[in-house]
PDB file of C-alpha atoms in Angstrom:
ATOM      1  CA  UNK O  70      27.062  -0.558  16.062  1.00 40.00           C
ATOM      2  CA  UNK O  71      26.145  -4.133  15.834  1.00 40.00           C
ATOM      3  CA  UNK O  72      27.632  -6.947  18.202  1.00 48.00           C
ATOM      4  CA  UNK O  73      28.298 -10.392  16.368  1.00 54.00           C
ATOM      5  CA  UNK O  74      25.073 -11.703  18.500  1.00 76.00           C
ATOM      6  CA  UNK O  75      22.480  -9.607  16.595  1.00 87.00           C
ATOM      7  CA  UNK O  76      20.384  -8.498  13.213  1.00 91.00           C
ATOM      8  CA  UNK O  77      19.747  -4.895  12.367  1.00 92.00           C
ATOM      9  CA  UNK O  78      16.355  -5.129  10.727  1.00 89.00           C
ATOM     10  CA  UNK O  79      15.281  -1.801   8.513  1.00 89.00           C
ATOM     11  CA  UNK O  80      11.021  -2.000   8.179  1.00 86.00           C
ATOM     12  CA  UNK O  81       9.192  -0.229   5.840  1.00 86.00           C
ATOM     13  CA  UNK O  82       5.584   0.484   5.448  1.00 83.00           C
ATOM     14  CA  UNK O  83       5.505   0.826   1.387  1.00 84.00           C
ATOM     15  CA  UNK O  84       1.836   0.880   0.561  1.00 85.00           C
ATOM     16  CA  UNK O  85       1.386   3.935  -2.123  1.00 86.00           C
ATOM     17  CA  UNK O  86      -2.007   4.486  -0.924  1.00 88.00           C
ATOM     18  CA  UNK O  87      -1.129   5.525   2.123  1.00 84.00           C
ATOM     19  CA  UNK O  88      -0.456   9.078   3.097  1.00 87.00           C
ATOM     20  CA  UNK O  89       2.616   9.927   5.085  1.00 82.00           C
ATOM     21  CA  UNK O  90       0.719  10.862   8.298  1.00 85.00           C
ATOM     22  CA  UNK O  91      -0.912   7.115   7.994  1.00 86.00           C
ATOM     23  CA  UNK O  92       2.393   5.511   7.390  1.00 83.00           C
ATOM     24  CA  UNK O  93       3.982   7.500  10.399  1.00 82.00           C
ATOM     25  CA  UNK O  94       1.004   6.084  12.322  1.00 86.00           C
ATOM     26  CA  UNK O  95       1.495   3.067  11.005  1.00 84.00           C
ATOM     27  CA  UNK O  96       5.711   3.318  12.847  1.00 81.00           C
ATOM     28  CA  UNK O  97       4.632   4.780  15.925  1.00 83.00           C
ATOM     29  CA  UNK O  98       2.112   1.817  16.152  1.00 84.00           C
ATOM     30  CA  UNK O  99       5.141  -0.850  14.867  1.00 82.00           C
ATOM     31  CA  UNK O 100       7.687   0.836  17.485  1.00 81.00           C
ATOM     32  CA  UNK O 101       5.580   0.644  20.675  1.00 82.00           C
ATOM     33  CA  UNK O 102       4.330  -2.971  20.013  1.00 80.00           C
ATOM     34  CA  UNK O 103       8.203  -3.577  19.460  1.00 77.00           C
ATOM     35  CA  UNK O 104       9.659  -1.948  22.483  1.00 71.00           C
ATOM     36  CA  UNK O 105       7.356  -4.330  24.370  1.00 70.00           C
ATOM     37  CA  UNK O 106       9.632  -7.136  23.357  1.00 65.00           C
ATOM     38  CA  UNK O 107      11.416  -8.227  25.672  1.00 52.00           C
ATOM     39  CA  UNK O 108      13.795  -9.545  22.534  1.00 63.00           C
ATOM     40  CA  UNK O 109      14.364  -6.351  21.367  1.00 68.00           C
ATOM     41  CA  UNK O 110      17.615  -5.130  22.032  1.00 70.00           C
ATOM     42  CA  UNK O 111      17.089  -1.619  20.539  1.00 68.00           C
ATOM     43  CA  UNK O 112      13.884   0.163  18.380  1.00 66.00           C
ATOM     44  CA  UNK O 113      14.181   3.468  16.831  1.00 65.00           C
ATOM     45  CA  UNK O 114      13.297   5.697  14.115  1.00 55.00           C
ATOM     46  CA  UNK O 115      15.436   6.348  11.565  1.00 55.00           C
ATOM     47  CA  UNK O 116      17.356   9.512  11.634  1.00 55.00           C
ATOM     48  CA  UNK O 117      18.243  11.652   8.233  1.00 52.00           C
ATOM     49  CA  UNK O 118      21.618  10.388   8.331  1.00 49.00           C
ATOM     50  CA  UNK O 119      21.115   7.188   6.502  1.00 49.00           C
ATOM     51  CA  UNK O 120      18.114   8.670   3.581  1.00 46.00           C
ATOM     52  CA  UNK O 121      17.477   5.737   1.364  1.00 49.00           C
ATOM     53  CA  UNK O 122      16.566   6.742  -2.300  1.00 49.00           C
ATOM     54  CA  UNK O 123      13.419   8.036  -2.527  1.00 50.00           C
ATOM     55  CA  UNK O 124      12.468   8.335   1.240  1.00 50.00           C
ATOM     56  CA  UNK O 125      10.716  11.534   2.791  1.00 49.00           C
ATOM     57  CA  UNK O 126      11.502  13.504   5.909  1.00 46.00           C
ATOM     58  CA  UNK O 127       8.623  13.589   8.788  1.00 44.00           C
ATOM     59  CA  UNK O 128      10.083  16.028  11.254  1.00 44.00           C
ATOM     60  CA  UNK O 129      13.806  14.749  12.006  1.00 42.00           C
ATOM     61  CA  UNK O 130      12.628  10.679  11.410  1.00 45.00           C
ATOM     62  CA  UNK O 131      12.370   9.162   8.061  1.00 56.00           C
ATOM     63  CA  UNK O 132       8.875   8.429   7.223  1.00 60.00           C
ATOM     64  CA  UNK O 133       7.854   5.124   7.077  1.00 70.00           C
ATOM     65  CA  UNK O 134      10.774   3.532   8.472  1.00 80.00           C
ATOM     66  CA  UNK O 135      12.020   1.994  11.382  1.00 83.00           C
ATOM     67  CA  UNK O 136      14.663   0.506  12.854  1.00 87.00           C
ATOM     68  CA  UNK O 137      15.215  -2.550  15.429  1.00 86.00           C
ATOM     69  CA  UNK O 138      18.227  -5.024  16.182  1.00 90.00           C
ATOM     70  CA  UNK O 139      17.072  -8.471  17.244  1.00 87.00           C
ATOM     71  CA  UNK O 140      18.766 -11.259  18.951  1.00 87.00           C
ATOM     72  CA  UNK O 141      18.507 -13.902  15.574  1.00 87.00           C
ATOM     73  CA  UNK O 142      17.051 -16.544  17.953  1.00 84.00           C
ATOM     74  CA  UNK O 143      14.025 -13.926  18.450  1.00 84.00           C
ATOM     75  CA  UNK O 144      13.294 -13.574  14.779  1.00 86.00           C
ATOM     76  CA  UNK O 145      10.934 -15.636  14.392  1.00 88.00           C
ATOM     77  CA  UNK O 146       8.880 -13.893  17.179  1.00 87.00           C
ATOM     78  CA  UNK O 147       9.404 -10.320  15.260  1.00 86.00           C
ATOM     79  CA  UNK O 148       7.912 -12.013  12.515  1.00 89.00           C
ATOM     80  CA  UNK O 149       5.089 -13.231  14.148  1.00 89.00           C
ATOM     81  CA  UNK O 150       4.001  -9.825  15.664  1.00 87.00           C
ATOM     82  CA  UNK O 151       4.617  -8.162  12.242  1.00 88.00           C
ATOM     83  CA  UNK O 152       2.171 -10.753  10.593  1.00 90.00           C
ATOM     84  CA  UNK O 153      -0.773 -10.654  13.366  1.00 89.00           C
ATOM     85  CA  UNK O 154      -0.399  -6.742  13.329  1.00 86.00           C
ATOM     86  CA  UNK O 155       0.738  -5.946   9.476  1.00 84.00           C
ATOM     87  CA  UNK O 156       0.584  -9.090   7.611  1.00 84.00           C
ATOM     88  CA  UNK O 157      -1.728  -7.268   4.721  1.00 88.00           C
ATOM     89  CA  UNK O 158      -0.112  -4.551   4.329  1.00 88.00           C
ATOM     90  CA  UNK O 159       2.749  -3.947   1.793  1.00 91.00           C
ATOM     91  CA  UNK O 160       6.435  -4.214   4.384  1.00 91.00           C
ATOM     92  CA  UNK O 161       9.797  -4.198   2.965  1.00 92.00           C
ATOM     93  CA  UNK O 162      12.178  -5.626   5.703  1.00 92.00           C
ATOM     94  CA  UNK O 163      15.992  -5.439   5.002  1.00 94.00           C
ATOM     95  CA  UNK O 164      18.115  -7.332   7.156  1.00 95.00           C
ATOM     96  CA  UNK O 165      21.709  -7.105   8.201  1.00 94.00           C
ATOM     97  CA  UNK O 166      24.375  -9.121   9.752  1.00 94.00           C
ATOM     98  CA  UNK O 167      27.149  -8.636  11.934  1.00 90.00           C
ATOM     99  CA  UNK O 168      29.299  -9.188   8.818  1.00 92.00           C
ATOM    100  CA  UNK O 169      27.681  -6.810   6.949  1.00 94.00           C
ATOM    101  CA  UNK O 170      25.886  -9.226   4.445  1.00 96.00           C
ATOM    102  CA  UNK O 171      22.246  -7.819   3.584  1.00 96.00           C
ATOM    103  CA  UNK O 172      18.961  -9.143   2.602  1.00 95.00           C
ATOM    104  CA  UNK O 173      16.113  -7.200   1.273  1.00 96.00           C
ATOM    105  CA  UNK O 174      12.780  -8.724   1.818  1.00 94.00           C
ATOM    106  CA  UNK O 175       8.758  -7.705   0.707  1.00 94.00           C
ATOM    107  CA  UNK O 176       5.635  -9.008   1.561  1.00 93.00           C
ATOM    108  CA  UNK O 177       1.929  -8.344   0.791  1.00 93.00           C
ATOM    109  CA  UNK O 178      -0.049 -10.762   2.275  1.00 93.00           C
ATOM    110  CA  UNK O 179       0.685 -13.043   5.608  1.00 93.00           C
ATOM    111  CA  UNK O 180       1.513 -15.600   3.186  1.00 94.00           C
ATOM    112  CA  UNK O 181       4.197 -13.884   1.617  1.00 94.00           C
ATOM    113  CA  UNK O 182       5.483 -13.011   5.404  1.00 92.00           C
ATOM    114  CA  UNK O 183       5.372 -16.078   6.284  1.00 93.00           C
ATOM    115  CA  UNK O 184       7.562 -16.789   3.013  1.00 94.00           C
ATOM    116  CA  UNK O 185      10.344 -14.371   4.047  1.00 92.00           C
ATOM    117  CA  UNK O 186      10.436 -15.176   7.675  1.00 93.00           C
ATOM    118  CA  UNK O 187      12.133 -18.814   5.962  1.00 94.00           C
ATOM    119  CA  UNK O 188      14.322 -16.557   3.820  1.00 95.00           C
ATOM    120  CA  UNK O 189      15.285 -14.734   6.922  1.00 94.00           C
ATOM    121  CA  UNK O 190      16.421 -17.972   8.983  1.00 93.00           C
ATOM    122  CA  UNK O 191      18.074 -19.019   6.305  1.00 94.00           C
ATOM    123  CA  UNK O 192      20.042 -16.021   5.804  1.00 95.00           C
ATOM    124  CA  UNK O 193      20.462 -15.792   9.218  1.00 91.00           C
ATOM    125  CA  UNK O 194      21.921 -19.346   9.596  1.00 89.00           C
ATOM    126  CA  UNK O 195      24.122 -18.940   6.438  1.00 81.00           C
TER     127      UNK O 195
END
């Protein structure tokens, strides 16, 4: 469950080049660097439980996706790792509030990451 003092962030390697073995790689990679953040409070795979259309089963995880809630003063550091380690690589990032209110988010380039982290304050703030 999320507290009023956080952002549940769903990530999403969507490149269709990539095989499913590369875009697990890809999350294991994501989650370690993540759970080194001090400004993490939680970083996880995501379970069967919560399929999104269209997603794939790697053992009991999702593939492709994972899962972190974020103090929303840290976002802008979760951005900046996701943009030195993935910035050219298609992401989809959806975010949600304590309140429930969503945003869905996708980048393809640093630039566009860069973009989104705005859209994400924003949201955040609002």
């Amino acid at each position: 469950m999320i507290d009023t003092s956080s952002v549940k962030l769903t990530l999403a390697f969507t490149d269709p080049d990539l095989a499913d073995q590369q875009r697990e790689q890809q999350i294991e990679e994501l989650q370690a660097g993540i759970a080194d953040f001090a400004t993490v409070k939680t970083v996880g795979r995501m379970t069967g439980s919560a399929v999104p259309v269209g997603s794939r089963a790697f053992a009991s995880f999702l593939t492709g996706l994972l899962m972190a809630e974020v103090n929303p003063e840290n976002i802008k550091k979760l951005f900046g790792f996701l943009s030195d380690r993935f910035g050219n690589q298609p992401l989809e990032i959806n975010l949600e509030k304590a309140d429930g209110s969503k945003l869905s988010l996708k980048a393809n380039s640093r630039e566009e990451l860069e973009f989104l982290f705005k859209q994400a304050q924003e949201f955040i703030k609002g």
